[in-house]
XYZ file of C-alpha atoms in Angstrom:
412
model
C 0.295 0.187 0.182
C 1.277 3.405 -0.792
C 2.818 5.295 1.662
C 2.473 9.319 1.054
C 5.480 11.808 2.444
C 4.152 13.484 5.144
C 6.755 15.710 5.366
C 4.067 17.734 2.245
C 1.522 20.090 4.021
C -1.741 19.080 4.417
C -4.446 20.439 1.504
C -6.441 22.490 3.518
C -9.234 25.008 1.860
C -6.883 27.773 1.753
C -4.782 26.068 -0.538
C -8.135 24.689 -2.326
C -9.392 28.086 -2.656
C -6.044 28.885 -3.900
C -6.063 26.133 -6.852
C -8.917 27.837 -8.197
C -8.288 31.405 -8.509
C -5.005 30.327 -9.648
C -7.365 28.524 -12.898
C -9.489 31.290 -13.429
C -6.441 33.908 -13.661
C -4.431 31.249 -16.545
C -7.344 30.543 -18.299
C -8.360 34.318 -18.436
C -4.551 35.117 -19.380
C -4.513 32.768 -22.414
C -8.126 33.844 -22.988
C -6.942 37.238 -24.013
C -3.822 36.035 -25.762
C -5.905 33.441 -27.900
C -9.037 35.809 -28.645
C -7.331 39.082 -29.335
C -4.078 38.192 -31.003
C -5.240 38.122 -34.380
C -6.652 41.640 -34.776
C -3.690 42.282 -33.477
C -1.290 40.909 -36.583
C -3.964 41.495 -38.902
C -3.900 45.427 -37.610
C 0.029 45.153 -38.185
C -0.772 44.300 -41.858
C -0.892 40.036 -41.863
C -3.021 38.219 -44.251
C -5.743 35.677 -43.287
C -2.553 32.444 -44.708
C 0.633 34.506 -43.234
C -1.871 34.723 -39.625
C -2.842 31.367 -39.822
C 0.826 30.146 -40.781
C 1.796 32.574 -37.212
C -0.703 30.564 -35.014
C 0.294 27.427 -36.563
C 4.003 27.664 -35.089
C 2.640 27.314 -31.443
C 1.260 24.121 -31.817
C 4.128 22.333 -33.980
C 5.700 23.119 -30.636
C 3.652 21.903 -28.717
C 4.688 18.485 -30.285
C 7.596 18.588 -28.636
C 6.779 21.249 -25.747
C 4.168 18.753 -24.233
C 5.796 15.620 -23.665
C 8.852 17.494 -22.307
C 7.041 18.634 -20.086
C 5.164 16.304 -18.933
C 8.210 14.078 -18.726
C 9.737 16.397 -16.422
C 6.457 16.696 -14.110
C 6.453 13.276 -14.023
C 9.814 13.069 -12.848
C 10.218 15.981 -10.568
C 7.126 15.475 -8.605
C 6.939 18.799 -8.494
C 4.105 19.879 -11.139
C 3.691 23.247 -9.505
C 7.286 23.888 -10.038
C 7.317 23.118 -13.100
C 4.199 25.581 -13.844
C 5.884 28.256 -12.113
C 8.731 27.903 -15.472
C 6.399 27.865 -17.790
C 4.557 30.879 -16.598
C 7.538 32.980 -16.427
C 8.447 32.043 -19.270
C 5.523 32.547 -21.373
C 4.963 36.309 -19.139
C 8.493 37.855 -20.895
C 8.225 35.619 -24.286
C 4.655 37.268 -24.268
C 5.656 40.535 -24.836
C 9.004 40.346 -27.073
C 5.754 38.898 -29.415
C 4.103 42.287 -29.196
C 6.982 44.472 -29.020
C 9.271 42.689 -32.261
C 10.726 45.148 -34.505
C 9.748 42.843 -36.991
C 7.600 40.133 -38.720
C 10.730 37.955 -38.606
C 11.333 38.575 -35.220
C 8.070 37.713 -34.203
C 7.855 34.525 -35.569
C 11.036 34.262 -33.614
C 9.324 35.127 -30.381
C 6.340 32.789 -31.006
C 8.260 30.031 -31.214
C 9.997 30.410 -27.997
C 6.323 31.800 -26.107
C 4.541 28.533 -27.014
C 7.506 26.151 -25.738
C 6.542 27.706 -22.368
C 3.088 28.557 -22.967
C 1.481 25.475 -24.773
C 1.668 22.698 -22.422
C 0.218 25.382 -19.298
C -3.419 23.914 -19.834
C -2.200 20.131 -19.201
C 0.052 20.398 -16.529
C -2.977 22.468 -14.909
C -5.237 19.410 -15.420
C -2.674 17.133 -13.767
C -1.544 19.924 -10.689
C -5.588 19.770 -10.322
C -5.988 15.657 -10.544
C -3.371 15.346 -7.805
C -4.457 17.866 -5.159
C -8.280 16.310 -5.302
C -7.144 13.437 -5.366
C -8.592 11.334 -2.115
C -10.425 14.224 -0.860
C -13.566 13.152 -2.590
C -13.340 16.648 -4.404
C -14.308 16.506 -8.797
C -12.391 17.163 -11.815
C -15.414 19.780 -12.621
C -15.899 22.287 -9.763
C -12.144 22.734 -9.931
C -11.805 23.423 -13.569
C -15.428 25.389 -14.440
C -13.480 28.226 -12.592
C -11.159 28.287 -15.473
C -14.345 28.547 -18.181
C -15.063 31.539 -15.717
C -11.537 33.075 -16.221
C -11.399 32.526 -19.571
C -15.521 34.071 -20.513
C -15.737 36.316 -18.143
C -12.200 38.333 -19.067
C -12.882 38.007 -22.589
C -16.093 40.325 -22.038
C -14.623 42.610 -19.847
C -11.348 42.963 -22.225
C -13.090 43.503 -25.173
C -14.078 47.290 -24.472
C -11.020 47.977 -22.789
C -9.389 46.770 -26.541
C -12.020 48.760 -28.307
C -11.064 51.983 -26.239
C -7.339 52.009 -26.007
C -6.645 49.584 -29.497
C -5.025 46.447 -29.750
C -1.706 46.876 -28.722
C -3.266 47.093 -24.864
C -3.538 43.153 -25.167
C -0.005 42.639 -24.147
C -1.257 44.720 -20.891
C -3.769 42.779 -20.065
C -2.523 39.503 -20.491
C 0.606 40.038 -18.469
C -1.457 41.094 -16.088
C -3.619 37.909 -15.259
C -0.172 36.048 -16.407
C 1.280 38.274 -13.134
C -1.838 37.075 -10.572
C -1.980 33.521 -11.874
C 1.765 33.287 -10.940
C 1.084 34.944 -7.342
C -1.660 32.217 -6.829
C 0.791 29.189 -7.526
C 3.048 30.409 -5.011
C 0.214 29.963 -2.164
C 0.150 26.292 -3.091
C 1.726 24.133 -1.124
C 3.872 21.090 -2.109
C 2.280 17.653 -3.113
C 2.106 14.644 -0.995
C 4.185 11.615 -3.106
C 3.819 8.263 -2.104
C 6.437 6.842 -1.295
C 6.703 3.283 -3.373
C 5.820 5.066 -6.622
C 8.489 3.907 -9.527
C 10.701 6.326 -10.706
C 9.702 7.538 -14.385
C 12.707 6.497 -16.952
C 12.033 6.726 -20.596
C 12.141 3.266 -21.544
C 8.571 2.762 -19.483
C 7.911 6.600 -20.799
C 7.800 4.479 -24.084
C 5.703 1.453 -23.384
C 2.664 4.024 -21.758
C 2.050 6.462 -24.157
C 2.363 4.131 -27.204
C 0.054 1.439 -26.305
C -2.165 1.311 -29.637
C -5.561 1.452 -28.176
C -3.897 5.317 -26.761
C -2.675 5.838 -29.703
C -6.545 5.766 -31.770
C -8.203 7.440 -29.416
C -5.534 10.111 -29.517
C -5.737 9.952 -33.934
C -10.041 10.525 -33.805
C -8.824 13.143 -31.399
C -6.988 15.050 -33.643
C -9.737 14.911 -36.329
C -12.165 16.154 -34.177
C -9.944 18.823 -33.213
C -9.283 20.461 -36.375
C -12.153 21.652 -37.092
C -12.553 23.212 -33.367
C -9.201 24.864 -33.718
C -10.022 26.290 -37.378
C -13.092 27.875 -35.239
C -10.501 28.662 -32.238
C -8.073 30.773 -35.264
C -10.349 32.331 -37.384
C -13.468 33.134 -35.935
C -12.333 36.818 -34.806
C -11.582 37.519 -38.022
C -15.083 36.176 -39.814
C -17.126 38.188 -36.848
C -15.120 41.696 -38.127
C -15.436 40.187 -42.175
C -18.704 39.613 -41.145
C -18.987 43.253 -40.065
C -18.597 42.884 -36.058
C -16.543 44.290 -33.806
C -14.041 43.787 -30.855
C -16.308 43.948 -28.376
C -18.512 41.124 -30.185
C -15.300 39.021 -30.468
C -15.060 39.767 -27.221
C -19.238 38.317 -26.822
C -17.979 35.502 -28.798
C -15.555 34.042 -26.679
C -17.268 34.559 -23.067
C -20.469 32.860 -24.827
C -17.789 30.199 -25.647
C -17.397 29.629 -22.820
C -19.226 30.977 -20.530
C -22.429 27.504 -19.818
C -19.098 25.149 -19.440
C -19.438 25.716 -15.784
C -22.630 24.034 -16.040
C -22.132 21.772 -18.184
C -18.156 20.169 -16.136
C -20.577 19.876 -12.682
C -23.366 18.111 -14.781
C -20.687 15.934 -16.037
C -19.339 15.564 -12.658
C -22.291 14.441 -11.320
C -24.000 11.697 -14.367
C -20.857 10.340 -15.899
C -18.559 7.983 -14.116
C -15.160 6.916 -14.320
C -16.125 3.764 -16.842
C -14.920 2.875 -20.174
C -17.094 2.620 -22.463
C -19.781 5.429 -21.004
C -16.818 8.130 -21.742
C -16.454 6.584 -25.316
C -20.043 6.320 -25.243
C -20.371 10.306 -24.927
C -17.102 11.265 -27.354
C -19.888 9.680 -29.887
C -22.648 12.084 -29.272
C -20.110 15.124 -28.608
C -18.637 14.444 -31.549
C -21.804 14.490 -33.616
C -22.884 18.027 -31.732
C -19.641 18.981 -33.625
C -20.913 18.678 -36.231
C -24.268 20.258 -35.789
C -22.168 23.160 -34.736
C -20.447 23.655 -37.664
C -22.902 23.187 -40.017
C -24.643 25.823 -38.072
C -21.372 28.491 -38.454
C -20.958 27.489 -42.038
C -25.147 28.991 -42.695
C -24.479 31.533 -40.387
C -25.326 35.218 -42.223
C -24.309 37.621 -39.809
C -21.851 38.221 -36.840
C -24.672 38.017 -33.899
C -25.299 35.135 -35.408
C -21.561 32.897 -34.889
C -21.943 34.995 -31.345
C -25.153 32.608 -30.529
C -23.791 29.512 -32.099
C -20.592 29.850 -29.872
C -23.248 28.286 -27.173
C -22.288 25.325 -28.498
C -19.139 25.323 -27.699
C -19.424 24.836 -23.878
C -21.458 21.203 -24.746
C -19.133 20.336 -27.378
C -15.262 21.332 -26.438
C -16.196 21.568 -22.893
C -17.591 17.822 -23.205
C -14.886 16.700 -24.837
C -12.097 17.876 -22.880
C -13.331 16.737 -19.942
C -14.492 13.269 -21.399
C -10.770 13.136 -22.717
C -8.674 14.381 -19.472
C -10.996 11.289 -17.885
C -10.293 8.844 -20.303
C -6.729 9.376 -20.099
C -6.840 8.774 -16.446
C -8.057 5.441 -17.696
C -5.752 4.444 -20.273
C -2.325 5.579 -17.790
C -0.724 4.845 -14.952
C -0.948 6.907 -12.258
C 2.794 8.232 -11.821
C 2.613 8.840 -15.956
C -0.538 10.684 -15.495
C 1.333 14.333 -16.291
C 2.232 12.772 -19.653
C -0.414 11.386 -20.465
C -2.177 14.729 -20.132
C 0.608 16.082 -21.778
C 0.376 13.987 -25.092
C -3.999 14.566 -24.929
C -2.993 18.665 -25.149
C -0.709 17.424 -27.404
C -2.767 16.143 -29.608
C -6.216 18.915 -29.273
C -3.988 21.190 -29.248
C -0.541 20.512 -31.048
C -1.212 18.851 -34.063
C -4.450 19.789 -34.519
C -3.740 23.232 -34.411
C -0.859 22.529 -36.904
C -3.278 21.466 -39.001
C -5.637 23.438 -38.491
C -3.434 27.079 -38.868
C -2.019 25.969 -42.304
C -4.722 24.360 -43.400
C -7.643 25.759 -42.078
C -5.826 29.531 -43.451
C -5.646 28.428 -46.676
C -9.051 27.165 -46.525
C -10.593 30.400 -45.863
C -8.064 32.973 -47.473
C -9.120 30.725 -50.906
C -12.521 29.232 -50.566
C -13.791 31.473 -47.864
C -15.365 30.478 -44.313
C -18.007 28.290 -45.211
C -16.145 25.861 -47.120
C -13.880 25.591 -44.541
C -16.644 24.866 -41.724
C -17.565 21.922 -43.960
C -14.888 20.364 -44.165
C -15.400 20.975 -40.370
C -17.956 19.040 -40.801
C -17.280 15.958 -42.351
C -13.741 15.607 -40.077
C -16.436 15.515 -36.954
C -18.761 12.802 -38.861
C -15.039 10.724 -39.360
C -14.434 11.050 -36.164
C -17.867 9.780 -34.233
C -18.206 6.897 -36.686
C -14.254 6.003 -35.089
C -15.329 6.332 -31.505
C -18.129 4.670 -32.891
C -16.506 1.398 -33.426
C -13.526 2.043 -30.115
C -16.711 1.762 -28.213
C -18.314 -1.180 -29.749
C -14.772 -3.464 -29.658
C -14.658 -2.253 -25.585
C -18.094 -3.063 -25.070
C -16.890 -6.518 -26.469
C -13.350 -7.215 -25.841
C -12.713 -4.636 -22.813
C -9.244 -3.085 -21.985
C -6.371 -3.986 -19.638
C -3.231 -2.092 -20.146
C -0.629 -5.043 -20.821
C 2.273 -2.230 -19.441
C 1.125 -2.008 -16.257
C 1.943 -5.802 -15.257
C 4.981 -5.190 -16.736
C 5.533 -2.303 -14.691
C 4.795 -3.646 -11.422
C 2.654 -2.111 -8.535
C 0.947 0.413 -10.447
C -2.338 2.224 -9.621
C -5.011 2.010 -12.464
C -7.988 3.951 -11.868
C -11.190 1.398 -13.713
């Protein structure tokens, strides 16, 4: 039986409150960057294809950054310190993006910025799961604070950016990151099981590259590409249809505000059972297809704002279910790495495809064609998850690597 390291502080109410507030401000900071950077780039003269290519740098870098930081989080057994390092790098390099003297320097700054920023959400998920393990608390009740931060910050920032210009994005972003850093400092060190196996590259490969997990990751990429295209180009779509920056803020707000209820509902209704979770992904993928069809048919920016309400159910549901499934696929000592690989799929590889392919589609054929391609991708993903669900119902799932690695915990 695992023995906890008693030298670690006991997790109390204050530490859990700091964890909620950390989530609020880190998600709020990234919503500013993700929602308004494209408008800044367009204002300084970049085309849609150039913006798409630039935004694809981040997901490409995350293909390497997520496994790198995930592995070292597992090996160091101190996710909080690793997150503080990533936030420090994110803070400094973001200023390099906004104050770069040329396009070339923007590209260079974005490469290093995304090396630190892109794994933040995956490691934040691992941080939450580590702190609530054994407490009876639910993941959704903490992750919803991230949704609140994302929604409220975006809608509050819209009028400010309209008033002071897109150059103010850098100041708002820096302030949010700084506050998130302060709350991360207030978190105590997490307890560590004394018999937790040492993380090695050989075991890492065995855990990460089992076929069942890789199929799950591949299907996730298909479903995530249209979502990444929407995240990258939605603000440009709204402005192209006659909307302003405040309307962009409202679109970001409506896309995430209902995630609060979605996470609480999923905490209550969904059990940590693989067949149930896979079945949920089928439904989510079909809802994604409906969402992209509605976006393709939109005629004015206000319709786009209201369609974004579906984001809370589609992406919120996919994010929640995928995080829980990754916990079932990956044994405990490698969960930071597992979450990193999961994030690498929906935020990395899919983002590269979305930035390049989506930018080309948007510029060459328009948003309607881009969103119709999203419908097609989502339907293929739904069919793939249906096959996985049938296979799991008939054969079950038992990672053989667990028996090879000794005494490892599996949440089934």
